[in-house]
Amino acid sequence: MAKIVMNPRVPDRIRVVEFERYAGQTGAQAEELTDWYENGDLIMVKNYRFRAGRDVFNKVVLPNVRGRNKLLLHIDEALHGEGPRVFEWQAAKEGVEASGVPFEQFEAAVRAANAELLQISDQLFPFYQYSKRYCIYNLAEMLAHNMHFDSPEHAGDCTQLRAFVNIDKFPRIWRIGGSLEDMAGNCYRTAKLQRTIRQHARVFTRETTLASFGDRYESGAHGYPMHSIAFQPGDVWFLNPNMLAHEVVYGRRVLDGVFLFDANQLRNSDRFYPRIVERIHRRSLGPLRYWWHSRGRAPIAPGLSS
């Protein structure tokens, strides 16, 4: 079970849930868990230890190079919504063979780990039907990836269930901070976030990250309080990382599930990412200014220049 150092100056957005209590439920408990996730809370699964493939993955080291350190790997097209990605499997093969692990053994480990991740996700979140189910393997050391919000390209088109598994034998250390609404509210005027209104919603998230925390290399350079978490080997947690500021202090091997589904399946449709961004704009500008900015006719206003 993860070790947590709580900061009393940060709202508690961490939900520790007993696996046996929530797995396989379709009633009030499943609804409660889903509502927490859609609200942007971090959900940590207690008394469940992920096992599939970890003994194999801990023998493999991939280069920490863009395009080769995070590999989308699967075999079964019917389960994942698309066929295997040949380039990424080839990159995996090169790294696996350099590590001295038989490639057939690695393939079997991926198949088993994907199946376990899909199963636990379906047991805990039964309401979503996915168009794509990506299993991303990051088997490279990560050190000090500064506090940020994610800003994926798909965020304007669909929503996601994000699952994380520490498949390493060493703890993965995170920090988490404020929500997107809180951080954007703090910097809306100074960052001139109104200029992002007619752009892809991911631009809003990137500008909020930069204004609040700086770029990815400025780890620890900001004064915002944070909670600290050490996810133990085999720990599983869920978080929509568009919604909650988070930082990777250290980690080596993680399995990242990115499961995409249509926003009309959300229990709370207001929690669709572009709608959250729109509400922040409306709240910060007021109805009239928001209308002018959304039409591209925004006037220059004192303290809120375009």
Short mmCIF file of C-alpha atoms in Angstrom, two decimals, residues 15-210:
data_model
loop_
_atom_site.label_atom_id
_atom_site.label_comp_id
_atom_site.label_asym_id
_atom_site.label_seq_id
_atom_site.Cartn_x
_atom_site.Cartn_y
_atom_site.Cartn_z
CA ARG A 15 -9.52 8.39 -2.02
CA VAL A 16 -8.17 5.12 -0.63
CA VAL A 17 -10.59 2.37 -1.60
CA GLU A 18 -10.72 -1.25 -0.51
CA PHE A 19 -10.59 -3.42 -3.62
CA GLU A 20 -12.91 -6.13 -2.33
CA ARG A 21 -15.53 -3.55 -1.34
CA TYR A 22 -15.75 -1.88 -4.77
CA ALA A 23 -14.77 -4.54 -7.31
CA GLY A 24 -17.64 -6.03 -9.28
CA GLN A 25 -20.24 -3.59 -7.94
CA THR A 26 -22.82 -1.94 -10.21
CA GLY A 27 -24.89 0.01 -7.68
CA ALA A 28 -24.21 2.83 -5.24
CA GLN A 29 -20.59 1.86 -4.62
CA ALA A 30 -19.71 1.84 -8.32
CA GLU A 31 -21.48 5.19 -8.73
CA GLU A 32 -19.57 6.65 -5.79
CA LEU A 33 -16.21 5.51 -7.18
CA THR A 34 -17.05 6.84 -10.65
CA ASP A 35 -18.14 10.20 -9.24
CA TRP A 36 -14.85 10.53 -7.37
CA TYR A 37 -12.90 9.78 -10.53
CA GLU A 38 -14.90 12.22 -12.66
CA ASN A 39 -14.44 14.87 -9.97
CA GLY A 40 -10.66 14.63 -10.49
CA ASP A 41 -9.80 12.76 -7.30
CA LEU A 42 -6.86 10.39 -7.04
CA ILE A 43 -8.15 6.88 -6.35
CA MET A 44 -5.70 4.48 -4.72
CA VAL A 45 -6.62 0.79 -4.60
CA LYS A 46 -5.99 -0.82 -1.23
CA ASN A 47 -5.26 -4.53 -0.69
CA TYR A 48 -4.64 -5.27 -4.35
CA ARG A 49 -1.19 -6.08 -5.67
CA PHE A 50 -0.68 -6.21 -9.42
CA ARG A 51 1.43 -9.22 -10.35
CA ALA A 52 1.25 -10.04 -14.06
CA GLY A 53 4.56 -9.66 -15.90
CA ARG A 54 6.41 -7.73 -13.23
CA ASP A 55 9.18 -10.28 -12.84
CA VAL A 56 9.91 -9.94 -16.57
CA PHE A 57 9.53 -6.16 -16.83
CA ASN A 58 12.04 -5.65 -14.02
CA LYS A 59 14.72 -7.24 -16.18
CA VAL A 60 14.11 -4.84 -19.07
CA VAL A 61 15.52 -1.33 -19.42
CA LEU A 62 14.49 0.87 -22.34
CA PRO A 63 16.37 4.01 -23.40
CA ASN A 64 14.94 7.24 -22.02
CA VAL A 65 14.51 8.65 -25.52
CA ARG A 66 11.30 10.14 -26.92
CA GLY A 67 9.55 7.56 -29.12
CA ARG A 68 11.28 4.63 -27.42
CA ASN A 69 10.69 5.05 -23.70
CA LYS A 70 6.87 5.02 -23.77
CA LEU A 71 5.58 2.19 -25.92
CA LEU A 72 1.96 1.38 -26.69
CA LEU A 73 1.94 -2.42 -26.68
CA HIS A 74 -0.88 -4.89 -27.19
CA ILE A 75 -1.62 -8.01 -29.19
CA ASP A 76 -5.40 -8.49 -29.27
CA GLU A 77 -7.11 -6.00 -31.62
CA ALA A 78 -10.60 -6.90 -30.39
CA LEU A 79 -9.75 -5.97 -26.80
CA HIS A 80 -7.90 -2.75 -27.57
CA GLY A 81 -9.76 -1.23 -30.50
CA GLU A 82 -6.92 -1.29 -33.02
CA GLY A 83 -4.25 -3.63 -34.31
CA PRO A 84 -0.78 -3.94 -32.76
CA ARG A 85 1.58 -1.05 -33.55
CA VAL A 86 4.45 -2.55 -35.50
CA PHE A 87 6.95 0.27 -34.94
CA GLU A 88 6.48 0.23 -31.18
CA TRP A 89 6.79 -3.54 -30.96
CA GLN A 90 10.00 -3.31 -32.98
CA ALA A 91 11.36 -0.66 -30.61
CA ALA A 92 10.41 -2.89 -27.68
CA LYS A 93 12.13 -5.87 -29.28
CA GLU A 94 15.40 -3.99 -29.62
CA GLY A 95 15.32 -2.90 -25.99
CA VAL A 96 14.25 -6.30 -24.70
CA GLU A 97 16.94 -8.19 -26.61
CA ALA A 98 19.57 -5.71 -25.38
CA SER A 99 18.44 -6.55 -21.83
CA GLY A 100 18.96 -10.28 -22.41
CA VAL A 101 15.29 -11.21 -21.98
CA PRO A 102 13.76 -13.68 -24.49
CA PHE A 103 11.30 -11.66 -26.59
CA GLU A 104 8.62 -14.37 -26.45
CA GLN A 105 8.74 -14.12 -22.66
CA PHE A 106 8.29 -10.35 -22.86
CA GLU A 107 5.33 -10.72 -25.25
CA ALA A 108 3.66 -13.14 -22.85
CA ALA A 109 4.22 -10.72 -19.96
CA VAL A 110 2.62 -7.87 -21.92
CA ARG A 111 -0.39 -10.00 -22.81
CA ALA A 112 -0.89 -11.03 -19.17
CA ALA A 113 -0.35 -7.52 -17.76
CA ASN A 114 -2.76 -5.96 -20.25
CA ALA A 115 -5.40 -8.53 -19.39
CA GLU A 116 -5.02 -7.89 -15.65
CA LEU A 117 -5.20 -4.11 -16.08
CA LEU A 118 -8.32 -4.33 -18.25
CA GLN A 119 -9.93 -6.70 -15.78
CA ILE A 120 -9.36 -4.57 -12.68
CA SER A 121 -10.49 -1.44 -14.53
CA ASP A 122 -13.71 -3.13 -15.63
CA GLN A 123 -14.32 -4.44 -12.12
CA LEU A 124 -14.04 -0.97 -10.58
CA PHE A 125 -15.56 1.16 -13.38
CA PRO A 126 -18.39 -0.80 -15.02
CA PHE A 127 -20.24 2.11 -16.66
CA TYR A 128 -17.85 3.01 -19.48
CA GLN A 129 -17.66 1.47 -22.97
CA TYR A 130 -14.34 2.21 -24.63
CA SER A 131 -13.43 2.93 -28.25
CA LYS A 132 -9.68 2.48 -27.59
CA ARG A 133 -7.79 0.86 -24.75
CA TYR A 134 -4.14 1.82 -24.82
CA CYS A 135 -1.61 0.11 -22.55
CA ILE A 136 1.55 2.19 -22.45
CA TYR A 137 4.79 0.77 -21.05
CA ASN A 138 7.35 3.22 -19.71
CA LEU A 139 10.32 1.07 -18.74
CA ALA A 140 12.81 3.93 -18.41
CA GLU A 141 13.97 5.87 -15.39
CA MET A 142 12.12 9.15 -14.83
CA LEU A 143 13.53 11.77 -12.49
CA ALA A 144 11.94 15.09 -11.50
CA HIS A 145 9.18 15.66 -14.05
CA ASN A 146 7.86 18.95 -12.69
CA MET A 147 4.30 19.54 -11.46
CA HIS A 148 1.88 19.75 -14.39
CA PHE A 149 -1.52 19.00 -15.83
CA ASP A 150 -1.72 16.65 -18.79
CA SER A 151 -2.96 18.08 -22.08
CA PRO A 152 -3.55 15.23 -24.55
CA GLU A 153 -4.77 15.81 -28.10
CA HIS A 154 -7.85 13.64 -27.56
CA ALA A 155 -9.07 15.76 -24.64
CA GLY A 156 -11.31 17.86 -26.88
CA ASP A 157 -12.94 14.88 -28.60
CA CYS A 158 -13.49 12.22 -25.94
CA THR A 159 -12.76 11.52 -22.32
CA GLN A 160 -10.66 8.87 -20.61
CA LEU A 161 -10.18 6.48 -17.76
CA ARG A 162 -6.54 6.61 -16.71
CA ALA A 163 -5.05 3.76 -14.71
CA PHE A 164 -1.49 3.51 -13.41
CA VAL A 165 0.48 0.52 -12.13
CA ASN A 166 3.90 0.59 -10.53
CA ILE A 167 5.43 -2.45 -12.22
CA ASP A 168 8.88 -1.72 -10.80
CA LYS A 169 10.41 -3.26 -7.67
CA PHE A 170 11.13 0.21 -6.26
CA PRO A 171 8.55 2.80 -5.11
CA ARG A 172 7.31 5.37 -7.62
CA ILE A 173 7.23 8.78 -5.97
CA TRP A 174 4.64 11.39 -6.89
CA ARG A 175 3.50 14.72 -5.56
CA ILE A 176 0.00 16.08 -6.15
CA GLY A 177 -1.25 19.63 -5.78
CA GLY A 178 -4.27 21.71 -6.67
CA SER A 179 -7.14 21.11 -9.08
CA LEU A 180 -7.30 22.64 -12.54
CA GLU A 181 -10.09 24.95 -11.40
CA ASP A 182 -8.09 26.22 -8.42
CA MET A 183 -4.79 26.70 -10.23
CA ALA A 184 -6.35 28.34 -13.29
CA GLY A 185 -8.34 30.64 -11.03
CA ASN A 186 -5.12 31.73 -9.30
CA CYS A 187 -3.34 32.66 -12.52
CA TYR A 188 -6.15 33.48 -14.95
CA ARG A 189 -5.40 37.19 -15.25
CA THR A 190 -1.60 37.09 -15.01
CA ALA A 191 -1.39 34.28 -17.57
CA LYS A 192 -4.01 35.96 -19.79
CA LEU A 193 -5.82 32.67 -20.17
CA GLN A 194 -8.68 34.38 -21.98
CA ARG A 195 -6.48 34.30 -25.08
CA THR A 196 -6.93 30.51 -25.26
CA ILE A 197 -10.74 30.63 -25.60
CA ARG A 198 -10.94 29.89 -29.31
CA GLN A 199 -8.10 27.35 -29.27
CA HIS A 200 -7.99 23.64 -28.45
CA ALA A 201 -8.72 23.17 -24.76
CA ARG A 202 -5.29 21.57 -24.24
CA VAL A 203 -3.70 25.00 -24.82
CA PHE A 204 -5.53 26.27 -21.73
CA THR A 205 -4.05 23.45 -19.65
CA ARG A 206 -0.53 24.01 -20.93
CA GLU A 207 -0.70 27.74 -20.22
CA THR A 208 -2.04 27.06 -16.73
CA THR A 209 0.84 24.65 -16.08
CA LEU A 210 3.49 27.08 -17.31
#
